[in-house]
């Protein structure tokens, strides 16, 4: 691996015309002996030649002016934002007005004692069912803790490990990343 890295750096310096004569001779001798490095050198020189032959592209002379002319002006942007805020205001007010209209229209029906009693009995039935379910879950969890204390200890240890490695992972994410350059 050190062999490849050393000669790769020599090839890069040769492409940039920064390689001293004695290292250039060493690189040439190595390229005659090592087929992999010779192939790599031919590839690099071909790419370098393509880059040198490719013409530089320049933007049109009036590119900046045309681009700035296409951007919307501030007044149009303010008007668009005002229309958007107005639409958002109406979308919040319209459902409120409709809700008030429906409540006023159907208030006599909704205020009947039989209907309210039926709704209340339904809500209280659902509440009793939820209380029974929660009580059964807590009772089962209590029996489980009493019968299997070792499993609870393992769960606590596993939770601690998860939190520990979560913290390590957060620290690793917050560290700056250094990018190594091959040149």
Short mmCIF file of C-alpha atoms in Angstrom, two decimals:
data_model
loop_
_atom_site.label_atom_id
_atom_site.label_comp_id
_atom_site.label_asym_id
_atom_site.label_seq_id
_atom_site.Cartn_x
_atom_site.Cartn_y
_atom_site.Cartn_z
CA UNK A 1 0.00 0.00 0.00
CA UNK A 2 2.89 2.33 0.79
CA UNK A 3 4.33 1.53 -2.66
CA UNK A 4 1.12 2.63 -4.40
CA UNK A 5 0.75 5.80 -2.34
CA UNK A 6 4.35 6.90 -2.87
CA UNK A 7 4.29 6.45 -6.63
CA UNK A 8 0.80 7.90 -6.89
CA UNK A 9 2.10 11.08 -5.23
CA UNK A 10 5.08 11.10 -7.62
CA UNK A 11 2.66 10.80 -10.57
CA UNK A 12 0.59 13.71 -9.28
CA UNK A 13 3.69 15.86 -8.88
CA UNK A 14 4.83 14.89 -12.41
CA UNK A 15 1.46 15.91 -13.84
CA UNK A 16 1.82 19.29 -12.14
CA UNK A 17 5.41 19.65 -13.46
CA UNK A 18 6.70 19.85 -9.89
CA UNK A 19 8.77 16.66 -9.85
CA UNK A 20 12.57 17.04 -9.55
CA UNK A 21 14.70 15.32 -12.22
CA UNK A 22 16.06 12.52 -9.96
CA UNK A 23 12.53 11.58 -8.79
CA UNK A 24 11.31 11.78 -12.39
CA UNK A 25 13.97 9.22 -13.38
CA UNK A 26 12.93 7.01 -10.46
CA UNK A 27 9.27 7.23 -11.55
CA UNK A 28 10.14 6.38 -15.16
CA UNK A 29 12.17 3.34 -14.04
CA UNK A 30 9.30 2.17 -11.83
CA UNK A 31 6.74 2.63 -14.61
CA UNK A 32 8.80 0.36 -16.87
CA UNK A 33 8.74 -2.39 -14.19
CA UNK A 34 5.24 -2.09 -12.67
CA UNK A 35 2.38 -2.77 -15.09
CA UNK A 36 -0.33 -1.52 -12.68
CA UNK A 37 1.38 1.82 -12.12
CA UNK A 38 2.11 2.17 -15.86
CA UNK A 39 -1.59 1.64 -16.60
CA UNK A 40 -2.51 4.20 -13.92
CA UNK A 41 0.03 6.68 -15.42
CA UNK A 42 -1.40 6.26 -18.92
CA UNK A 43 -4.91 6.84 -17.58
CA UNK A 44 -3.86 9.95 -15.65
CA UNK A 45 -2.02 11.45 -18.62
CA UNK A 46 -5.01 10.78 -20.89
CA UNK A 47 -7.33 12.55 -18.45
CA UNK A 48 -4.85 15.41 -18.11
CA UNK A 49 -4.71 15.76 -21.90
CA UNK A 50 -8.52 15.86 -22.10
CA UNK A 51 -8.61 18.62 -19.50
CA UNK A 52 -5.99 20.64 -21.35
CA UNK A 53 -7.77 20.27 -24.70
CA UNK A 54 -11.24 21.14 -23.40
CA UNK A 55 -12.07 24.80 -24.08
CA UNK A 56 -13.06 26.98 -21.15
CA UNK A 57 -16.72 27.86 -21.13
CA UNK A 58 -17.58 31.45 -20.34
CA UNK A 59 -21.08 32.74 -19.60
CA UNK A 60 -22.70 35.16 -22.02
CA UNK A 61 -21.79 38.82 -21.60
CA UNK A 62 -25.28 39.86 -20.50
CA UNK A 63 -25.95 36.76 -18.36
CA UNK A 64 -26.09 38.65 -15.04
CA UNK A 65 -28.41 41.36 -16.39
CA UNK A 66 -30.80 38.82 -17.94
CA UNK A 67 -30.89 36.76 -14.75
CA UNK A 68 -31.58 39.80 -12.56
CA UNK A 69 -34.32 40.94 -14.95
CA UNK A 70 -36.09 37.57 -14.56
CA UNK A 71 -36.21 37.78 -10.77
CA UNK A 72 -39.52 39.01 -9.34
CA UNK A 73 -39.52 42.47 -7.84
CA UNK A 74 -40.22 43.16 -4.19
CA UNK A 75 -43.65 44.68 -4.75
CA UNK A 76 -44.92 41.60 -6.57
CA UNK A 77 -43.46 39.39 -3.84
CA UNK A 78 -45.19 41.49 -1.13
CA UNK A 79 -48.48 41.26 -2.98
CA UNK A 80 -48.14 37.50 -3.36
CA UNK A 81 -47.31 37.10 0.34
CA UNK A 82 -50.26 39.34 1.25
CA UNK A 83 -52.59 37.19 -0.85
CA UNK A 84 -51.19 34.05 0.76
CA UNK A 85 -51.66 35.46 4.28
CA UNK A 86 -55.19 36.57 3.36
CA UNK A 87 -55.98 33.09 2.09
CA UNK A 88 -54.59 31.58 5.29
CA UNK A 89 -56.70 33.99 7.37
CA UNK A 90 -59.84 33.11 5.43
CA UNK A 91 -59.09 29.40 5.64
CA UNK A 92 -59.01 29.73 9.42
CA UNK A 93 -62.06 31.97 9.69
CA UNK A 94 -64.31 30.15 7.23
CA UNK A 95 -64.32 26.85 9.18
CA UNK A 96 -65.02 28.81 12.38
CA UNK A 97 -67.99 30.57 10.77
CA UNK A 98 -69.32 27.28 9.40
CA UNK A 99 -68.94 25.66 12.82
CA UNK A 100 -70.86 28.50 14.48
CA UNK A 101 -73.59 28.25 11.82
CA UNK A 102 -73.96 24.47 12.33
CA UNK A 103 -73.97 24.89 16.13
CA UNK A 104 -76.68 27.58 15.95
CA UNK A 105 -78.76 25.56 13.50
CA UNK A 106 -78.61 22.27 15.38
CA UNK A 107 -78.43 23.58 18.98
CA UNK A 108 -82.08 22.72 19.71
CA UNK A 109 -81.51 19.10 18.65
CA UNK A 110 -78.24 18.78 20.55
CA UNK A 111 -79.67 20.27 23.73
CA UNK A 112 -82.35 17.58 24.25
CA UNK A 113 -81.93 15.79 27.60
CA UNK A 114 -82.32 12.28 26.08
CA UNK A 115 -79.53 12.90 23.57
CA UNK A 116 -77.21 14.40 26.18
CA UNK A 117 -77.92 11.50 28.56
CA UNK A 118 -77.13 8.95 25.85
CA UNK A 119 -73.88 10.72 24.96
CA UNK A 120 -72.90 10.93 28.63
CA UNK A 121 -73.60 7.22 29.22
CA UNK A 122 -71.52 6.31 26.15
CA UNK A 123 -68.59 8.44 27.33
CA UNK A 124 -68.76 7.02 30.85
CA UNK A 125 -68.91 3.43 29.47
CA UNK A 126 -65.79 4.02 27.38
CA UNK A 127 -64.09 5.56 30.44
CA UNK A 128 -64.92 2.53 32.60
CA UNK A 129 -63.62 0.17 29.90
CA UNK A 130 -60.34 2.14 29.64
CA UNK A 131 -59.96 2.13 33.43
CA UNK A 132 -60.44 -1.65 33.49
CA UNK A 133 -57.86 -2.17 30.72
CA UNK A 134 -55.28 0.10 32.37
CA UNK A 135 -55.88 -1.57 35.75
CA UNK A 136 -55.35 -5.03 34.22
CA UNK A 137 -52.14 -3.91 32.48
CA UNK A 138 -50.72 -2.42 35.69
CA UNK A 139 -51.71 -5.50 37.69
CA UNK A 140 -50.01 -7.79 35.17
CA UNK A 141 -46.90 -5.62 35.12
CA UNK A 142 -46.78 -5.70 38.94
CA UNK A 143 -47.01 -9.51 39.01
CA UNK A 144 -44.31 -9.72 36.32
CA UNK A 145 -41.95 -7.53 38.38
CA UNK A 146 -42.55 -9.63 41.49
CA UNK A 147 -42.08 -12.97 39.68
CA UNK A 148 -39.13 -12.01 37.39
CA UNK A 149 -36.87 -9.44 39.13
CA UNK A 150 -33.78 -10.61 37.20
CA UNK A 151 -35.41 -9.75 33.86
CA UNK A 152 -36.20 -6.26 35.10
CA UNK A 153 -32.54 -5.85 36.07
CA UNK A 154 -31.48 -6.91 32.58
CA UNK A 155 -33.95 -4.48 31.00
CA UNK A 156 -32.49 -1.68 33.12
CA UNK A 157 -28.94 -2.64 32.10
CA UNK A 158 -29.93 -2.77 28.41
CA UNK A 159 -31.65 0.61 28.66
CA UNK A 160 -28.50 2.03 30.25
CA UNK A 161 -26.37 0.65 27.41
CA UNK A 162 -28.71 2.13 24.83
CA UNK A 163 -28.50 5.56 26.46
CA UNK A 164 -24.72 5.28 26.86
CA UNK A 165 -24.12 4.39 23.20
CA UNK A 166 -26.67 6.98 22.12
CA UNK A 167 -24.55 9.60 23.88
CA UNK A 168 -21.36 8.26 22.29
CA UNK A 169 -23.01 8.37 18.87
CA UNK A 170 -24.14 11.98 19.45
CA UNK A 171 -20.57 12.94 20.40
CA UNK A 172 -19.24 11.32 17.24
CA UNK A 173 -21.76 13.19 15.13
CA UNK A 174 -20.77 16.52 16.68
CA UNK A 175 -17.05 16.10 15.94
CA UNK A 176 -15.78 17.95 12.87
CA UNK A 177 -14.82 15.72 9.98
CA UNK A 178 -11.36 16.15 8.47
CA UNK A 179 -11.13 15.48 4.77
CA UNK A 180 -7.82 13.99 3.70
CA UNK A 181 -6.44 15.13 0.37
CA UNK A 182 -4.35 12.93 -1.91
CA UNK A 183 -2.59 15.88 -3.58
#
